Coordinates of C-alpha atoms and ligand atoms in Angstrom, one line a residue:
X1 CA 0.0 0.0 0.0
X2 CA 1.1 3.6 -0.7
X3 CA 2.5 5.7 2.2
X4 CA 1.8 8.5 0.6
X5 CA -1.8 10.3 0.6
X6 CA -2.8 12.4 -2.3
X7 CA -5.8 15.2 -2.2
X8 CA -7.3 17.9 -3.7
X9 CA -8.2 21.5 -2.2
X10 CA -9.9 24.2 -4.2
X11 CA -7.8 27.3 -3.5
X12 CA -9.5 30.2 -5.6
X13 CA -12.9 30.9 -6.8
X14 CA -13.7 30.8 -10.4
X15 CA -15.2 33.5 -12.7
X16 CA -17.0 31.6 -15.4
X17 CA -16.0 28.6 -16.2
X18 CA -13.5 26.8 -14.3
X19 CA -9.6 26.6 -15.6
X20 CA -8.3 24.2 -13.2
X21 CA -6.3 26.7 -11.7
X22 CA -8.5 27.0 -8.7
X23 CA -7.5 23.5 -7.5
X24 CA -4.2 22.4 -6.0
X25 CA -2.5 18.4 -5.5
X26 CA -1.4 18.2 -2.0
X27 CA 0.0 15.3 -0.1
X28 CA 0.7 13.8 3.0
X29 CA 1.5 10.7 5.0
X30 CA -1.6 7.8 4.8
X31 CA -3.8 8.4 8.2
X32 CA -3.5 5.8 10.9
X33 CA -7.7 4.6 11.8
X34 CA -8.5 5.2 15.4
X35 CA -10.6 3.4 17.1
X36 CA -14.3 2.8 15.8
X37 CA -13.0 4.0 12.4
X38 CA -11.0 2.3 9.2
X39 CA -9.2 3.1 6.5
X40 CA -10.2 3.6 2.4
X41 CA -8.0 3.4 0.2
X42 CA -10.1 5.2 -2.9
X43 CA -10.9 3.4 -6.1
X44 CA -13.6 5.4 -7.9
X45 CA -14.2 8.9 -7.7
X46 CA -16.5 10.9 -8.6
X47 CA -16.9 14.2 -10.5
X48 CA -20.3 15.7 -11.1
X49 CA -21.8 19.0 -12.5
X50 CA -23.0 20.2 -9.3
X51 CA -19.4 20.3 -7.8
X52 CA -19.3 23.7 -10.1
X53 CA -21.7 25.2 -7.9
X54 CA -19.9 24.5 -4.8
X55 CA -16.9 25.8 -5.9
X56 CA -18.7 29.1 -6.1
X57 CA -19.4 28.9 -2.3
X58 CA -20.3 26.0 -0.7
X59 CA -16.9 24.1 -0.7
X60 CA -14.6 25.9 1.8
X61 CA -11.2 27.2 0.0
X62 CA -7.8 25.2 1.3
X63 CA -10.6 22.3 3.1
X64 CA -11.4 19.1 2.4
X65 CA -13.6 18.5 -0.6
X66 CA -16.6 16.0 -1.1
X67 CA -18.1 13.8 -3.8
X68 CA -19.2 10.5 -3.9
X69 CA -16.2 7.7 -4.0
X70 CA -15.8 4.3 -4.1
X71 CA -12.9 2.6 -1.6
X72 CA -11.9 -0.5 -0.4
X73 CA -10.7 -1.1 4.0
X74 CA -7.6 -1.6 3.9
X75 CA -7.6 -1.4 7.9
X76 CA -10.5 -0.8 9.6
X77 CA -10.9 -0.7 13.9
X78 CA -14.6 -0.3 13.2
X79 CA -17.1 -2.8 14.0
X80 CA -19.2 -3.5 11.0
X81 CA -16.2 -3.1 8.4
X82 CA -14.3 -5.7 7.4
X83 CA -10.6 -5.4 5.6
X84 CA -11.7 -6.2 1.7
X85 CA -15.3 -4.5 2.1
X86 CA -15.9 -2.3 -0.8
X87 CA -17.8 0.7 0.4
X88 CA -19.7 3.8 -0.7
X89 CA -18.6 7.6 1.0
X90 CA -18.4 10.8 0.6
X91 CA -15.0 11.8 1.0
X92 CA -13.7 12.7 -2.5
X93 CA -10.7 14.0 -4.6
X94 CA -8.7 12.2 -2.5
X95 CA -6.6 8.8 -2.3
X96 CA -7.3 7.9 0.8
X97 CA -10.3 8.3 3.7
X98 CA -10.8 7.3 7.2
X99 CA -14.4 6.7 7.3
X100 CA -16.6 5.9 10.4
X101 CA -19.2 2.7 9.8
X102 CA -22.0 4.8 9.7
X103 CA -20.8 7.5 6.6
X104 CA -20.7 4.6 4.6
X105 CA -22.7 2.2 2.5
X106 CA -20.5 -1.8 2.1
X107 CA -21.5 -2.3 -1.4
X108 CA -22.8 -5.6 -2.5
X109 CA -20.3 -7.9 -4.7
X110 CA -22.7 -8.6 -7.7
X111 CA -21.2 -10.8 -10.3
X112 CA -21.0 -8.6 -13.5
X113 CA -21.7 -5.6 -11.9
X114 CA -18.3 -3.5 -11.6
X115 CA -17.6 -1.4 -9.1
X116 CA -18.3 1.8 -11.8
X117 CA -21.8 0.9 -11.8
X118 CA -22.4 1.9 -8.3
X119 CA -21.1 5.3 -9.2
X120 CA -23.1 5.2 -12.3
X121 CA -26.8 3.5 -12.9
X122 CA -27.1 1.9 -9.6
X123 CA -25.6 4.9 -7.8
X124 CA -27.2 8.5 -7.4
X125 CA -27.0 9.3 -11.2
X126 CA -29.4 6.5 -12.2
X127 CA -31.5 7.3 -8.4
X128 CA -31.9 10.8 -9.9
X129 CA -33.1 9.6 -13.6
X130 CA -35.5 7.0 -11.5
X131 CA -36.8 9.4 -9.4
X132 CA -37.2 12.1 -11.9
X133 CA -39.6 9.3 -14.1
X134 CA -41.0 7.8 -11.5
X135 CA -42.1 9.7 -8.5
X136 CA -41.7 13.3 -10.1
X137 CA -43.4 13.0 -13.4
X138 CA -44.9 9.8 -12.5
X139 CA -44.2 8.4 -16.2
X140 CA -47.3 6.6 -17.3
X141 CA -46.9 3.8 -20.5
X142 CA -47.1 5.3 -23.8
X143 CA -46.1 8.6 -23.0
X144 CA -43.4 10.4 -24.9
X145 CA -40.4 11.7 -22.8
X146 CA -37.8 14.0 -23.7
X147 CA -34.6 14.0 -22.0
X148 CA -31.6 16.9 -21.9
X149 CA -27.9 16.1 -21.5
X150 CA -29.1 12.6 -23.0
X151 CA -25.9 11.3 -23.3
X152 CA -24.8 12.0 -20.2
X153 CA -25.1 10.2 -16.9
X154 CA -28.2 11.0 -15.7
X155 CA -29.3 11.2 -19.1
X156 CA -28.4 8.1 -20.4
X157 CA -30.3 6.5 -17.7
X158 CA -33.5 8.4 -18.1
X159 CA -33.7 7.3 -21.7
X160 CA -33.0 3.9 -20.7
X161 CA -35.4 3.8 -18.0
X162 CA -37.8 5.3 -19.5
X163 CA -37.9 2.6 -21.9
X164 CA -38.2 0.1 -19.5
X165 CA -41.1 1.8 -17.8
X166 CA -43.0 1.1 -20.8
X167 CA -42.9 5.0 -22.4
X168 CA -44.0 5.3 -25.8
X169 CA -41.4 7.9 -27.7
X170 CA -38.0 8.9 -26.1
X171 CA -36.1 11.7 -27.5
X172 CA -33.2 13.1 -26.3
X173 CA -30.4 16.2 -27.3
X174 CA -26.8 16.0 -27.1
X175 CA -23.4 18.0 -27.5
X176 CA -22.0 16.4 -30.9
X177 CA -23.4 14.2 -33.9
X178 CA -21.3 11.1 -32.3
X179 CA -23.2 11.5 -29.1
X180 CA -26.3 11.5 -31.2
X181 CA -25.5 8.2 -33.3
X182 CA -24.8 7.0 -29.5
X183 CA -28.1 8.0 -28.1
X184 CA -30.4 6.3 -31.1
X185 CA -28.0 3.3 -32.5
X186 CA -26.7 2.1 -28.8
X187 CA -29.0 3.1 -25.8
X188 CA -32.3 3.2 -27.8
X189 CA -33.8 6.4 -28.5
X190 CA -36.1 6.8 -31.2
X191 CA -34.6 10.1 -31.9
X192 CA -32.2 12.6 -30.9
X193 CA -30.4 16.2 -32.4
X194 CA -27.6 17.9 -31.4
X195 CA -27.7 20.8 -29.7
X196 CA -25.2 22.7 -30.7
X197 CA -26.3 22.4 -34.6
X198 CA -29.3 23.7 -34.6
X199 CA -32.6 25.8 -33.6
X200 CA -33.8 24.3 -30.4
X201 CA -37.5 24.4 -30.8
X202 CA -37.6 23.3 -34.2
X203 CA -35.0 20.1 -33.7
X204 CA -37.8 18.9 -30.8
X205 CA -40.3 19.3 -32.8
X206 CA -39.0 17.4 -35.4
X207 CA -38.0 14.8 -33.2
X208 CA -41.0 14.8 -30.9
X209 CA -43.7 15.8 -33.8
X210 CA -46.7 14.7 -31.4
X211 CA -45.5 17.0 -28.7
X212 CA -43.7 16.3 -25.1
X213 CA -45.4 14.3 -22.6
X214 CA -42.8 14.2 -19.7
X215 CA -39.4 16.4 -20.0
X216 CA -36.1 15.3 -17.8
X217 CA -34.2 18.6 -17.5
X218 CA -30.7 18.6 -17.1
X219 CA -30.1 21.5 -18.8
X220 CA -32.5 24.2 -17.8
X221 CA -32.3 28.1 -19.7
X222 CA -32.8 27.2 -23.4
X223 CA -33.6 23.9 -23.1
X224 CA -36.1 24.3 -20.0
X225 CA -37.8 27.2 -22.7
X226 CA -37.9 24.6 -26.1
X227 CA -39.0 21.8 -24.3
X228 CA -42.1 24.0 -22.5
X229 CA -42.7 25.0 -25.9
X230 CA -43.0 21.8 -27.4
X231 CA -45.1 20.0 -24.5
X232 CA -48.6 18.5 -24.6
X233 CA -51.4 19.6 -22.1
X234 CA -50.9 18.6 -18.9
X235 CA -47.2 17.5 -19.3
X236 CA -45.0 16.9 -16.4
X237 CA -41.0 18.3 -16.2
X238 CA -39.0 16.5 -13.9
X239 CA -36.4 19.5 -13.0
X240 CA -32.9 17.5 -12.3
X241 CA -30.5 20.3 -13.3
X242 CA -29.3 22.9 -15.2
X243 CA -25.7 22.8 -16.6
X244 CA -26.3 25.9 -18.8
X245 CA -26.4 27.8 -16.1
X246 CA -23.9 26.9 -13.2
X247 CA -21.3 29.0 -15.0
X248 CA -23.3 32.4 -15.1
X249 CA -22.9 35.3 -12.9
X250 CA -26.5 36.4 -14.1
X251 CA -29.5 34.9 -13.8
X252 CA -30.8 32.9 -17.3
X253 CA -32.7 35.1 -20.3
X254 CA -34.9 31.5 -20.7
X255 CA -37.5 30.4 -20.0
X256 CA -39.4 33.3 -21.2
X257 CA -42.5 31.0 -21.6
X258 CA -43.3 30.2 -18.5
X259 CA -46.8 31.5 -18.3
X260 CA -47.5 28.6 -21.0
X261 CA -47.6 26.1 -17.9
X262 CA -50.9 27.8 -16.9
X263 CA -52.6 27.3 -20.5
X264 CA -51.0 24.0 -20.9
X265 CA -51.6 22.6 -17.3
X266 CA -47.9 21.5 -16.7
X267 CA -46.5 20.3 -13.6
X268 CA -42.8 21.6 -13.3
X269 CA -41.4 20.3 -10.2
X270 CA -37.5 20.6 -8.6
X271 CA -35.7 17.9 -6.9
X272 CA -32.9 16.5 -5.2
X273 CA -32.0 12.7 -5.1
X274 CA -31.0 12.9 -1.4
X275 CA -34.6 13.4 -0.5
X276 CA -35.3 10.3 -2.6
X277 CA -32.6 7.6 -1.3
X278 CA -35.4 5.6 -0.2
X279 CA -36.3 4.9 -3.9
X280 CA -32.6 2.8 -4.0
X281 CA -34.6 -0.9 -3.2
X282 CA -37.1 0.1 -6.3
X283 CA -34.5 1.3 -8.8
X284 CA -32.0 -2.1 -8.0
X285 CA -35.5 -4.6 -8.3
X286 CA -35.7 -2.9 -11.9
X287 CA -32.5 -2.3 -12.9
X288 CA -30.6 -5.6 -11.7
X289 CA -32.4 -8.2 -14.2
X290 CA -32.3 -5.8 -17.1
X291 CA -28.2 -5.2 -16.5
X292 CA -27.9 -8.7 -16.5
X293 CA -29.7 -9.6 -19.5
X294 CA -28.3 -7.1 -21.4
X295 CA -31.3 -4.6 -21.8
X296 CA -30.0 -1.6 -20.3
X297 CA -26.1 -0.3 -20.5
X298 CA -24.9 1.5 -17.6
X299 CA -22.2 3.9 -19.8
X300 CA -19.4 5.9 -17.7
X301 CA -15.8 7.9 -18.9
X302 CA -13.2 6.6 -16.9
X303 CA -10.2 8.5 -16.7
X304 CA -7.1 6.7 -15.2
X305 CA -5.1 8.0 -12.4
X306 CA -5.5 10.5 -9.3
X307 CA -3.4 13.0 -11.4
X308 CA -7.0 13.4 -13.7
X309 CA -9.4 14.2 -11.8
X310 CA -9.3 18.1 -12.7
X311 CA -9.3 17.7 -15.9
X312 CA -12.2 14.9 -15.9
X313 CA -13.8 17.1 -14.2
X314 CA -13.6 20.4 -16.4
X315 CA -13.8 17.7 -19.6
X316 CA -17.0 16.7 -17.9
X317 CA -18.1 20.2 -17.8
X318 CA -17.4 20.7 -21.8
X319 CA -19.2 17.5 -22.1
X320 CA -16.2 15.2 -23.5
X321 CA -17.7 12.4 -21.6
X322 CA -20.4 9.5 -22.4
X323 CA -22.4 8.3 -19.3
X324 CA -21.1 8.9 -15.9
X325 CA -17.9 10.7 -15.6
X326 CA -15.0 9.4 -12.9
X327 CA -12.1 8.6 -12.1
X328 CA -9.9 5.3 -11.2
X329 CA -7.5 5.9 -8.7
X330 CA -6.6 2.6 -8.0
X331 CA -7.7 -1.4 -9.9
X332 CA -10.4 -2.8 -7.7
Ligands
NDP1 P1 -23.5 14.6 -17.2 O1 -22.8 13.3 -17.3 O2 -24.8 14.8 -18.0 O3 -22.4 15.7 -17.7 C1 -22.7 17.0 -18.0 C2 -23.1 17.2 -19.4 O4 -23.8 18.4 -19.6 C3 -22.0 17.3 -20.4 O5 -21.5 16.0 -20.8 C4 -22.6 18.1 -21.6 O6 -23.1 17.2 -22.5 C5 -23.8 18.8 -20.9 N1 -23.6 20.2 -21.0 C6 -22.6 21.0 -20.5 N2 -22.8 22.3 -20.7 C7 -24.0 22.4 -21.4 C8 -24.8 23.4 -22.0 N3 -24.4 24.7 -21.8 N4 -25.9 23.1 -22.6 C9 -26.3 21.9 -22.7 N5 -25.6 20.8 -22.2 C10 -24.5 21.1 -21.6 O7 -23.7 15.1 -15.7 P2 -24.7 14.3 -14.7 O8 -25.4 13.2 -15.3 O9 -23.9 14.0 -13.5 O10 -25.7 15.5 -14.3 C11 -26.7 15.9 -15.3 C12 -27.6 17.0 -14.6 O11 -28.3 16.4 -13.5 C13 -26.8 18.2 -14.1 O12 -27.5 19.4 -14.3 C14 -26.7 17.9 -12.6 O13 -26.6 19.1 -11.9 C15 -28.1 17.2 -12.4 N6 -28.1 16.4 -11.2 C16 -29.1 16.6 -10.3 C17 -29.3 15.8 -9.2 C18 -30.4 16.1 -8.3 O14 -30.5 15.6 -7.2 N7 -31.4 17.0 -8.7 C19 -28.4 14.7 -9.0 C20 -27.4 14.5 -10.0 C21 -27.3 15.3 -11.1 P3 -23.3 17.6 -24.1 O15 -22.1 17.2 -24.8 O16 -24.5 16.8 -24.4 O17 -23.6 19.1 -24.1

């Protein structure tokens, strides 16, 4: 084992987007468990869109930063975990944690189910497209659902969930005409546009002719304003995110439409997964049969190596990555 621990502190606050220069490597000797604690060695990190936000604020300059990880005990003086337990926790950008037995979640061993999963389709990204379908719009079979950031990791989930929870149409936008090909010829879309090519409104029309029944919004500002636009009467949007805007000093020019809610009866409604863990039970008894026979793809961009996770994570932001975004510190 390495005697050296690695981590990441945020050291300035960013105007716009980030440049990586707001983040410094440090490192110091691997922490020695006290009692009723262990020690994690890190495999899987994770880097997410709404770490952009904190960095405005919420994450402390020069402290410890969060986001969901994936580690195995390497020594643990905890009751409850075991040396070889592979465990969910919140301490990220880091090599190494010393975790107490109740910040943690030991993760099942699941043949065929890696590790990345857990970050990814079974983790909080696929919670939050399951929750967004399910409790939030309350997806009913038929219906035709429109999904932004679609090849992304919440995304990528929606559409594929959505599937399986019988809707009738799923459309979805994307940053680039390989993501596209991705959306409709791998994870079964019936049709999807690139964002970045196009008007808006007329490119979900076109793909959604019949008009929007439920909308998964990752995206919010233009996106939020097309898909309003193009929705049927009494339409629900399931409000995940919105990437667009986490960059702005100003608040959004879009939606402008919003008064069309009223005359269109929609139901727009906010959330955040960690209201929802709950849900975890429900989204494993539907997703672990489909994962296994093949039905659903749980997509990620791994980038190899501690020394990445900066520039996965501003890649992330400029949308170079397919599925859930991470990082591998160390093999499993
Ligand atoms: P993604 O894997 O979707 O990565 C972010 C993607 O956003 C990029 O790949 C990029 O894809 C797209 N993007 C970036 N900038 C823009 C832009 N200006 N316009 C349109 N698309 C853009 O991230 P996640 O799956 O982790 O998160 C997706 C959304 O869900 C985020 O808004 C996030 O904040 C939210 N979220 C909310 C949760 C909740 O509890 N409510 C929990 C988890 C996530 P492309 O190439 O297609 O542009």
């Amino acid at each position: 084992m390495s005697q050296t621990a690695r981590f990441v502190q945020q050291v300035s606050r960013p105007r716009g987007r980030p440049t990586g220069a707001e983040f410094l490597f440090a490192e110091e000797q691997v922490p020695v468990p006290g009692p009723g604690t262990a020690l994690v060695e890190n495999v899987l990190l994770s880097v997410d869109p709404y770490m952009r936000e904190n960095m405005d604020g919420a994450w402390e300059l020069h402290g410890p930063l969060e986001g969901r990880s994936i580690g195995r005990v390497t020594d643990s003086r905890a009751a409850g975990l075991a040396e070889g337990d592979l465990v969910f926790h919140r301490q990220g950008w880091r090599t190494h944690a010393v975790v107490r037995p109740e910040d943690v979640r030991v993760l099942p061993e699941v043949p065929g189910v890696p590790a990345e999963t857990y970050l990814g389709i079974l983790g909080g990204t696929g919670l939050t497209a399951y929750v967004a379908l399910a409790r939030i719009a309350r997806i009913v079979p038929g219906e035709t659902v429109y999904v932004s950031a679609a090849a992304g990791g919440v995304g990528s989930a929606a559409g594929q969930l959505a599937r399986l929870m019988g809707a009738g149409r799923v459309v979805g936008s994307a940053g680039s005409p390989a993501k596209v090909r991705l959306l409709t010829e791998e994870l079964g879309f019936d049709a999807a546009f690139d964002h970045r090519a196009g008007h808006l409104p007329e490119q979900l029309a076109k793909a959604a002719p019949d008009g929007v029944d439920v909308y998964v919004d990752n995206v919010g500002g233009a996106h939020l304003e097309a898909a309003i636009g193009a929705m049927r009467e009494y339409g629900r949007i399931a409000w995940c995110g919105a990437i667009a805007q986490y960059d702005a000093a100003e608040p959004p020019a879009a939606p402008r439409n919003l008064f069309d809610l009223v005359e269109k009866s929609i139901r727009l409604e906010g959330f955040l997964v960690r209201n929802h863990r709950d849900a975890q039970d429900e989204l494993e008894r539907l997703l672990l049969p489909a994962l296994a026979a093949g039905t659903v793809t749980d997509r990620h961009t791994v980038t190899e190596g501690f020394d990445g996770i900066v520039d996965a994570f501003l890649d992330m932001l400029d949308g170079g990555n397919t599925g859930k975004a991470m990082v591998r510190v160390t093999a499993s």
